[in-house]
Amino acid sequence: MANPVPIVDYLVLDGPGEGGVPQYRAHLVANECAGCGARYFDRRNACANAECAGTDFAKVPVATSGEVKAFSIVAFAAPGIPVPFVAALVDCEGTSVRGNLINVDPDPEHVSLGMKVRLATYPLGTDSAGTEAVGFGFEPLSN
Amino acid sequence: MPNADGVWILGITMTRFGKHPDKDVVDLAADAALGALGDAGVKMKDMGVLAAGNLLGGGLGVGQQLQKQIGQTGIPVYNVANACATGATALRTAVMAVKAGECDFGLAVGVEKLAGAGLLAGKDRKADADTWTPQGRYGAVASVDGRIGTETMPGVFAQIGMEYGHRYGGTSFELFARIAEKNHAHSTLNPLAAYQKRFTVDEIMNDVMIAYPNTRSMCSANCDGAAAAVVVSGSKLKTLSLEQQRRAVKISASVLTTDPWEEACQVLPNVNTLTRNAAVQAYEQAGIGPEDLDLVELHDCFATAELVHYDNLMLCKEGGAVDFFESGATWRDGTTPVNVSGGLESKGHPIAATGIANIWEVCHHLRGEAGDRQIDNAKVGLAHVIGLGSACGVHVLERAAV
Ligand SMILES: [Zn+2]
């Protein structure tokens, strides 16, 4: 079977986790500007920090644990998207990351501002070649 | 020669916001434009520039389509698009032309047909591809909306309100619901609002959940509508009738900003810094402070958004938006009435029309023509809009001294 592929190129799969499938050990990487240290997750043309405007970037690992800075429990989304889900902004030791909160009940009793979370992965399914894709989210640290 | 006598709103109008099934985009734009020209007491042939915005129509050049119905005078047309700040951008374009001395009169129009558009979300999620193939700037093998956060506006703006709560404390589901309660209460006095119904806090909190903490009645209403304004140079205004001079409203500040780069701004849109930057510039241009404002129309696309803009527009001290709202300041009988029109949550949000309709509301009060909802003796007001992406328009308006 082919190696699994990450949902986005800034998710790096580090191999099977303890307890086997479907969890993968993983981390996120950012494109860090050599000039000012600004971090981006997309393919870059140049640094958006106008004071810098650098064009040199290096891949750097992002902390795998963090704190929920903002969230919304989305109950209504475009057709085809399962709801509800928890969209969140997670502060991973100074790098802000967008992701869903997973492995937690999507209600205000179980999700809160400031909660501590860590990166987690889940299977997205396999394509016609039998290759598995892997998604990521953040799960409560206290699980 | 640049015009040194300032730029004034000579005529302005908005259509009723709501459902207009018998009218197309051009009909609505024509209603608003002809209304503004009539209000100004001038004709299409007087206009030196036309700036027009229509975000979701998809047609080519709403400005030229409008000209073909109300007057093809050969003047330059600027068709503009800046998300929810499109209307303010059209007005600002006309203002810049007059300010530059290129013409004495300009017309700005914003129009949208949105009724029944439903949730303005991302694109429908298509079935995943047959083979996982990385695409786009994130090398995504599958659609990320709903898998890596949300692209729905209610969800994005919910997070923006929650982030404020995380930073300063004091927010709750109920607090955000009470902001919507205020705007719906205000809407009962506005005959042009799409919805003019008062709701209790319980009704708002128990309404259909869209994106916690925003329920349906805490979200802006999709609807049809148009708004238009005629602007004139100060020197030309002096040659017009006393009645035109008396009803003219001074544009004391006209500012458009975009979001400057800062950490996280490409992860969750930052609607705060560009609004604050626009407000700082606007107060400086106008030579007034937030304490001088008799009313404010701000971009409450969601109840969660209104809260953060109290702070961004410096209506309260930094971090003090919750206490400011709790004090009652933003109700129509408070010290800084906010969204006495009912706001986008009840008046409605026909996207490209919104940035001119907010200004119409303020002008209506400054002219003393707001009827039942008149803010007594209003002299100075501020109108604010924001379009994600992002663009922010702030205009400060003052009553004529004549
Ligand atoms: Zn840089």
XYZ file of C-alpha atoms and ligand atoms in Angstrom:
546
model
C 0.000 0.000 0.000
C 1.204 3.467 -0.881
C 2.280 5.884 1.813
C -0.536 8.007 3.202
C -0.791 11.594 1.949
C -1.532 14.621 4.157
C -4.593 16.787 3.455
C -2.316 19.795 2.979
C 1.395 20.058 2.309
C 2.070 21.767 5.647
C 0.993 18.643 7.550
C 3.949 16.293 7.909
C 3.264 12.659 8.786
C 5.950 11.152 10.999
C 4.768 7.554 10.980
C 2.157 5.427 12.724
C 1.257 6.398 16.263
C 1.197 4.192 19.282
C -1.793 1.923 19.214
C -1.621 1.812 15.420
C -4.117 3.113 12.892
C -5.691 5.481 12.247
C -3.585 7.903 14.273
C -0.366 9.170 12.793
C 2.331 11.000 14.625
C 2.457 14.302 12.829
C 3.421 17.928 13.009
C 2.785 21.095 11.032
C 5.439 23.086 9.239
C 5.421 26.760 8.338
C 7.325 28.785 5.761
C 9.340 31.102 7.955
C 10.714 34.325 6.510
C 14.483 34.532 6.898
C 14.245 38.304 7.135
C 11.678 38.835 9.882
C 10.543 35.441 11.150
C 6.966 35.801 9.887
C 5.343 32.406 9.443
C 3.027 31.364 6.624
C 1.330 28.123 5.661
C 0.833 28.827 1.975
C 3.249 28.855 -0.973
C 4.939 32.252 -0.911
C 5.996 34.825 -3.457
C 7.462 37.137 -0.854
C 6.965 38.233 2.736
C 3.752 40.224 3.348
C 5.410 42.185 6.136
C 6.049 45.372 4.170
C 8.923 46.339 6.452
C 10.681 43.164 5.359
C 9.609 42.090 1.842
C 12.021 39.170 2.069
C 11.946 36.318 -0.407
C 13.904 33.667 1.517
C 11.868 31.152 3.465
C 12.741 28.050 5.454
C 10.464 25.211 6.585
C 10.159 25.222 10.360
C 8.197 22.892 12.639
C 5.247 24.363 14.522
C 4.571 23.389 18.143
C 2.079 20.521 18.306
C 0.250 21.801 21.346
C -1.450 25.081 21.986
C -4.341 27.060 23.376
C -7.723 27.848 21.794
C -7.833 31.600 21.115
C -11.175 31.581 19.310
C -13.750 29.089 18.146
C -17.166 28.778 16.580
C -19.431 25.759 16.563
C -20.539 25.767 12.960
C -24.049 24.394 12.599
C -24.697 25.581 9.045
C -22.192 25.146 6.232
C -22.058 24.768 2.466
C -23.802 21.676 1.078
C -21.735 18.527 1.493
C -19.976 19.636 4.678
C -21.004 17.598 7.750
C -22.132 19.728 10.710
C -21.800 20.564 13.493
C -18.059 21.000 13.747
C -15.850 23.271 15.800
C -13.719 25.737 13.807
C -10.932 27.201 15.865
C -7.900 29.440 15.990
C -5.158 27.799 18.039
C -2.113 29.589 19.413
C 0.688 27.035 19.071
C 3.353 28.700 21.179
C 3.249 31.936 19.225
C 2.191 30.599 15.830
C -1.517 30.905 15.087
C -3.028 27.883 13.361
C -6.475 27.311 11.873
C -8.027 23.919 12.508
C -11.055 22.053 13.743
C -11.348 20.862 17.320
C -11.795 17.078 17.110
C -12.355 14.208 19.514
C -14.561 16.483 21.603
C -18.332 16.991 21.725
C -19.154 20.036 19.566
C -21.080 21.976 22.196
C -20.360 24.967 24.469
C -20.149 22.695 27.541
C -17.144 20.835 26.126
C -15.356 23.546 24.175
C -14.036 26.717 25.761
C -11.753 29.656 25.149
C -8.282 29.056 26.528
C -8.596 25.266 26.511
C -5.350 23.389 25.958
C -5.204 21.235 22.855
C -2.772 19.164 20.817
C -2.463 18.224 17.178
C -4.241 15.002 16.195
C -4.856 13.241 12.895
C -7.706 11.251 11.416
C -8.278 9.312 8.175
C -10.047 11.092 5.308
C -10.510 7.950 3.228
C -8.704 6.177 0.408
C -8.611 7.072 -3.264
C -8.937 4.754 -6.273
C -5.257 3.767 -5.966
C -5.795 2.707 -2.365
C -3.852 5.666 -0.961
C -5.093 6.985 2.348
C -5.366 10.731 2.976
C -4.896 12.043 6.497
C -6.556 15.116 7.989
C -5.648 16.992 11.142
C -7.336 18.841 13.942
C -6.730 19.658 17.570
C -7.975 17.531 20.458
C -8.256 18.424 24.145
C -5.000 17.812 25.978
C -6.844 16.323 28.936
C -8.217 13.377 26.920
C -6.743 72.202 -9.584
C -7.527 70.183 -6.489
C -10.715 71.307 -4.843
C -10.013 72.940 -1.485
C -13.592 73.521 -0.358
C -14.324 69.977 0.626
C -16.756 67.456 -0.763
C -20.421 67.299 0.194
C -23.270 64.890 -0.196
C -25.908 66.770 -2.163
C -28.409 63.971 -2.591
C -28.678 60.450 -1.260
C -31.257 57.703 -1.203
C -31.759 54.035 -0.495
C -34.455 51.697 -1.716
C -36.391 49.652 0.791
C -34.245 46.638 1.663
C -36.008 43.283 1.323
C -37.451 41.234 -1.479
C -37.899 42.905 -4.869
C -38.849 39.931 -7.069
C -40.181 42.167 -9.842
C -36.983 44.204 -10.169
C -33.559 43.310 -11.528
C -30.203 44.771 -10.515
C -30.478 47.600 -13.026
C -34.023 48.497 -11.906
C -32.873 48.777 -8.305
C -29.752 50.746 -9.259
C -31.873 53.090 -11.380
C -34.377 53.618 -8.552
C -31.566 54.574 -6.191
C -29.641 56.701 -8.709
C -32.678 58.621 -9.935
C -33.746 59.044 -6.309
C -30.362 60.502 -5.371
C -30.327 62.831 -8.394
C -33.851 64.016 -7.539
C -32.908 64.475 -3.892
C -29.898 66.525 -5.019
C -31.905 68.592 -7.492
C -29.494 67.824 -10.341
C -29.499 65.699 -13.488
C -27.425 62.886 -14.927
C -25.935 65.344 -17.426
C -24.389 67.261 -14.503
C -22.418 64.232 -13.319
C -18.692 64.130 -14.100
C -18.040 60.623 -12.824
C -20.010 57.475 -11.980
C -18.749 54.830 -9.568
C -20.847 51.679 -9.314
C -20.642 48.485 -7.296
C -22.455 45.170 -7.632
C -20.664 42.204 -6.161
C -22.678 39.104 -6.951
C -24.514 40.025 -10.145
C -21.802 38.580 -12.323
C -22.802 40.893 -15.167
C -20.344 43.115 -16.963
C -20.202 46.705 -15.832
C -23.268 47.564 -13.765
C -22.295 51.235 -14.197
C -22.669 51.116 -17.981
C -25.877 49.076 -17.722
C -27.240 51.780 -15.431
C -26.169 54.540 -17.839
C -28.064 52.807 -20.640
C -31.266 53.236 -18.607
C -30.802 56.679 -17.050
C -28.336 58.585 -19.201
C -25.379 57.782 -21.453
C -23.414 60.968 -21.097
C -20.000 59.572 -21.927
C -18.494 60.214 -18.483
C -15.934 57.856 -16.951
C -17.415 54.882 -15.106
C -15.562 52.995 -12.411
C -17.051 49.583 -11.650
C -15.671 48.728 -8.231
C -15.589 45.625 -6.044
C -14.341 45.434 -2.460
C -16.439 42.740 -0.775
C -18.854 44.236 1.780
C -17.031 47.577 1.515
C -17.990 47.907 -2.172
C -20.545 50.689 -1.629
C -18.157 52.751 0.470
C -15.495 52.176 -2.168
C -17.816 53.498 -4.896
C -18.556 56.596 -2.831
C -14.883 57.097 -2.044
C -14.071 56.830 -5.782
C -16.543 59.618 -6.599
C -15.218 61.664 -3.670
C -11.630 61.295 -4.905
C -12.573 62.506 -8.391
C -14.290 65.614 -6.996
C -11.530 66.206 -4.475
C -8.932 66.004 -7.233
C -10.765 68.725 -9.100
C -11.573 66.524 -12.096
C -15.280 67.305 -11.834
C -17.815 69.126 -9.650
C -20.416 66.372 -9.353
C -20.089 62.615 -8.928
C -22.582 59.782 -8.579
C -21.969 56.612 -6.541
C -24.278 53.604 -6.660
C -24.273 50.265 -4.866
C -26.777 47.534 -5.694
C -27.323 43.862 -4.877
C -29.900 41.142 -5.500
C -29.495 38.650 -2.693
C -32.956 37.642 -1.463
C -33.050 33.882 -1.091
C -29.295 33.556 -1.549
C -29.151 31.654 1.721
C -25.945 31.348 3.650
C -23.001 33.124 2.105
C -20.655 30.260 2.675
C -17.775 28.869 0.752
C -18.408 26.800 -2.317
C -20.403 23.595 -2.101
C -18.121 20.733 -1.201
C -17.603 18.604 -4.268
C -16.975 14.905 -4.052
C -13.318 14.216 -3.374
C -11.197 13.572 -6.462
C -10.584 10.051 -7.713
C -6.953 10.284 -6.670
C -5.488 12.507 -3.976
C -3.683 15.264 -5.888
C -2.182 18.271 -4.111
C -3.592 21.533 -5.462
C -3.348 25.231 -4.779
C -1.213 27.257 -2.421
C -1.649 24.791 0.445
C -1.110 21.649 -1.621
C -4.544 20.445 -0.508
C -5.658 17.002 -1.700
C -9.264 17.640 -0.662
C -11.599 20.545 0.114
C -10.509 22.157 3.380
C -13.685 24.144 4.224
C -15.152 22.343 7.224
C -12.036 20.181 7.593
C -9.565 22.934 8.460
C -11.782 25.532 10.061
C -14.622 27.293 8.293
C -15.077 29.623 5.368
C -18.635 30.614 6.331
C -18.997 34.259 7.264
C -21.056 33.546 10.423
C -18.325 31.164 11.598
C -15.464 33.522 10.803
C -17.102 36.479 12.545
C -18.126 34.287 15.462
C -14.440 33.549 16.015
C -13.609 37.252 15.725
C -16.027 38.022 18.589
C -14.805 35.057 20.614
C -11.188 36.139 20.163
C -12.107 39.525 21.671
C -13.684 37.656 24.581
C -10.558 35.556 25.018
C -8.378 38.657 25.083
C -10.464 40.856 27.363
C -13.083 38.624 29.007
C -16.718 39.400 29.714
C -18.306 38.007 26.555
C -21.002 35.352 26.533
C -23.632 33.923 24.209
C -26.189 36.062 26.017
C -24.153 39.248 25.678
C -23.920 38.827 21.913
C -27.656 38.053 21.797
C -28.404 41.288 23.628
C -26.538 43.259 20.957
C -28.899 41.715 18.386
C -31.840 42.517 20.686
C -30.857 46.203 20.554
C -30.593 46.338 16.776
C -33.865 44.500 16.222
C -35.543 46.895 18.682
C -34.152 49.853 16.727
C -35.423 48.400 13.438
C -39.055 48.777 14.472
C -38.717 52.504 13.697
C -37.210 52.007 10.225
C -39.773 51.499 7.453
C -37.013 50.683 4.924
C -35.622 47.778 6.983
C -36.073 44.253 5.653
C -37.233 43.113 9.104
C -38.931 45.412 11.606
C -39.670 43.003 14.406
C -38.555 43.181 18.009
C -37.247 39.947 19.556
C -36.630 39.008 23.177
C -33.190 37.779 24.186
C -34.704 34.322 24.709
C -36.141 34.311 21.211
C -32.785 35.313 19.778
C -30.846 32.693 21.757
C -33.345 29.967 20.883
C -33.444 30.847 17.197
C -31.816 28.479 14.700
C -28.114 28.171 15.498
C -25.933 29.150 12.525
C -22.437 29.326 13.996
C -22.225 29.495 17.779
C -22.584 32.022 19.268
C -24.410 33.521 16.255
C -28.009 32.371 15.812
C -30.039 33.325 12.732
C -31.340 36.576 14.225
C -27.759 37.578 15.085
C -26.732 37.366 11.411
C -27.159 40.004 8.731
C -30.149 39.399 6.506
C -29.591 38.640 2.828
C -31.874 40.861 0.799
C -32.207 43.019 -2.295
C -31.531 46.712 -2.249
C -29.687 49.683 -3.659
C -28.374 53.008 -2.451
C -26.901 55.973 -4.287
C -25.332 59.325 -3.484
C -24.559 62.498 -5.429
C -21.449 64.315 -4.243
C -20.524 67.892 -5.050
C -17.491 70.121 -4.558
C -17.740 72.787 -1.890
C -17.108 75.556 -4.415
C -19.939 74.355 -6.679
C -22.268 73.951 -3.713
C -21.941 77.680 -2.971
C -23.531 78.420 -6.358
C -26.561 76.204 -5.703
C -29.848 77.130 -3.999
C -30.043 77.843 -0.276
C -32.275 74.793 0.115
C -29.628 72.584 -1.542
C -26.964 74.108 0.702
C -29.099 73.614 3.804
C -29.664 69.909 3.092
C -26.111 69.187 1.957
C -24.056 67.044 4.328
C -20.338 67.632 4.674
C -18.021 64.657 4.171
C -15.570 65.585 6.901
C -13.580 62.390 6.413
C -13.500 59.710 3.752
C -11.077 56.871 4.424
C -10.440 53.434 2.977
C -7.903 51.031 4.476
C -6.734 47.449 4.025
C -5.365 45.075 6.614
C -1.684 45.593 7.403
C 0.350 42.431 7.898
C 0.563 41.075 11.417
C 0.888 37.678 13.020
C -2.205 35.479 12.470
C -3.876 37.834 9.979
C -3.643 35.256 7.194
C -4.989 32.532 9.487
C -8.089 34.294 10.867
C -8.943 37.610 9.179
C -8.052 40.532 11.402
C -10.881 43.069 11.102
C -9.577 45.109 14.012
C -6.371 46.825 12.955
C -7.607 48.149 9.612
C -10.769 49.490 11.261
C -8.760 51.201 13.974
C -6.387 52.620 11.355
C -9.342 53.948 9.343
C -10.899 55.478 12.453
C -7.661 57.189 13.494
C -7.287 58.709 10.024
C -10.956 59.709 9.890
C -10.961 61.468 13.265
C -7.797 63.295 12.271
C -9.193 64.376 8.884
C -12.457 65.520 10.469
C -10.821 67.181 13.441
C -13.247 65.505 15.820
C -13.090 62.692 18.352
C -15.334 59.716 18.981
C -16.942 61.596 21.895
C -18.314 64.133 19.383
C -20.363 61.545 17.488
C -24.142 61.830 17.759
C -24.692 58.501 16.017
C -22.738 55.646 14.466
C -23.721 53.135 11.804
C -21.182 50.317 12.022
C -20.816 47.025 10.208
C -22.779 44.585 12.369
C -22.726 41.802 9.783
C -23.024 39.601 12.886
C -23.718 40.435 16.520
C -20.205 39.211 17.344
C -18.763 41.813 14.949
C -20.579 44.811 16.435
C -18.863 44.296 19.786
C -15.306 44.442 18.440
C -16.011 47.559 16.385
C -17.034 49.566 19.488
C -13.409 49.163 20.424
C -11.913 49.479 16.924
C -13.747 52.764 16.309
C -12.572 53.911 19.756
C -16.119 54.532 20.976
C -14.905 52.988 24.252
C -11.551 52.562 25.892
C -9.364 49.712 24.653
C -10.699 46.407 25.927
C -13.836 48.090 27.227
C -16.428 47.108 24.622
C -18.401 44.823 26.938
C -18.721 47.427 29.692
C -19.550 50.059 27.074
C -22.428 47.971 25.736
C -23.587 47.021 29.250
C -23.815 50.741 30.111
C -26.565 51.146 27.515
C -24.465 53.647 25.563
C -25.255 52.140 22.171
C -29.050 52.076 22.478
C -30.785 54.925 20.666
C -31.251 56.831 23.950
C -27.635 56.221 24.998
C -24.565 58.433 24.770
C -23.379 56.967 21.429
C -26.345 55.462 19.585
C -25.139 52.649 17.323
C -27.136 51.249 14.418
C -30.380 53.115 15.034
C -31.359 51.912 11.538
C -31.587 48.387 12.932
C -28.203 47.523 11.533
C -27.423 44.817 9.033
C -29.042 42.254 11.337
C -32.522 43.698 10.695
C -32.231 46.387 8.050
C -30.555 43.822 5.809
C -27.265 43.533 3.962
C -27.477 43.793 0.161
C -23.702 43.718 0.043
C -22.682 46.439 -2.418
C -25.508 48.754 -1.273
C -24.618 48.591 2.420
C -21.703 51.043 2.363
C -23.883 53.816 0.918
C -27.055 52.924 2.848
C -25.145 53.378 6.136
C -24.250 56.875 5.006
C -27.843 57.556 3.960
C -28.956 56.684 7.490
C -26.491 59.110 9.048
C -27.374 61.874 6.543
C -31.067 61.331 7.220
C -30.495 62.227 10.904
C -28.097 65.099 10.176
C -30.737 66.621 7.894
C -33.378 66.194 10.595
C -35.457 64.032 8.283
C -35.413 60.718 10.162
C -38.962 60.965 11.468
C -39.823 58.629 14.345
C -36.262 57.467 14.765
C -34.635 60.920 14.561
C -31.718 61.358 16.945
C -32.419 64.831 18.298
C -30.174 67.597 17.056
C -27.686 65.219 15.418
C -24.712 67.190 14.094
C -21.969 64.605 13.487
C -22.127 60.930 12.571
C -19.860 58.121 11.454
C -20.488 55.294 9.002
C -18.297 52.189 8.930
C -18.183 49.115 6.730
C -15.791 46.253 6.400
C -15.352 43.709 3.660
C -13.394 40.565 4.407
C -10.232 40.232 2.510
C -10.051 42.964 3.843
C -11.177 46.542 3.165
C -12.587 49.066 5.609
C -14.420 52.279 4.798
C -15.047 55.008 7.370
C -16.857 58.247 6.602
C -17.460 61.085 9.063
C -20.397 63.305 8.143
C -21.426 66.705 9.457
C -24.592 68.752 9.225
C -24.419 71.894 7.106
C -23.910 75.100 9.078
C -26.263 77.059 6.783
Zn 9.601 38.844 6.415
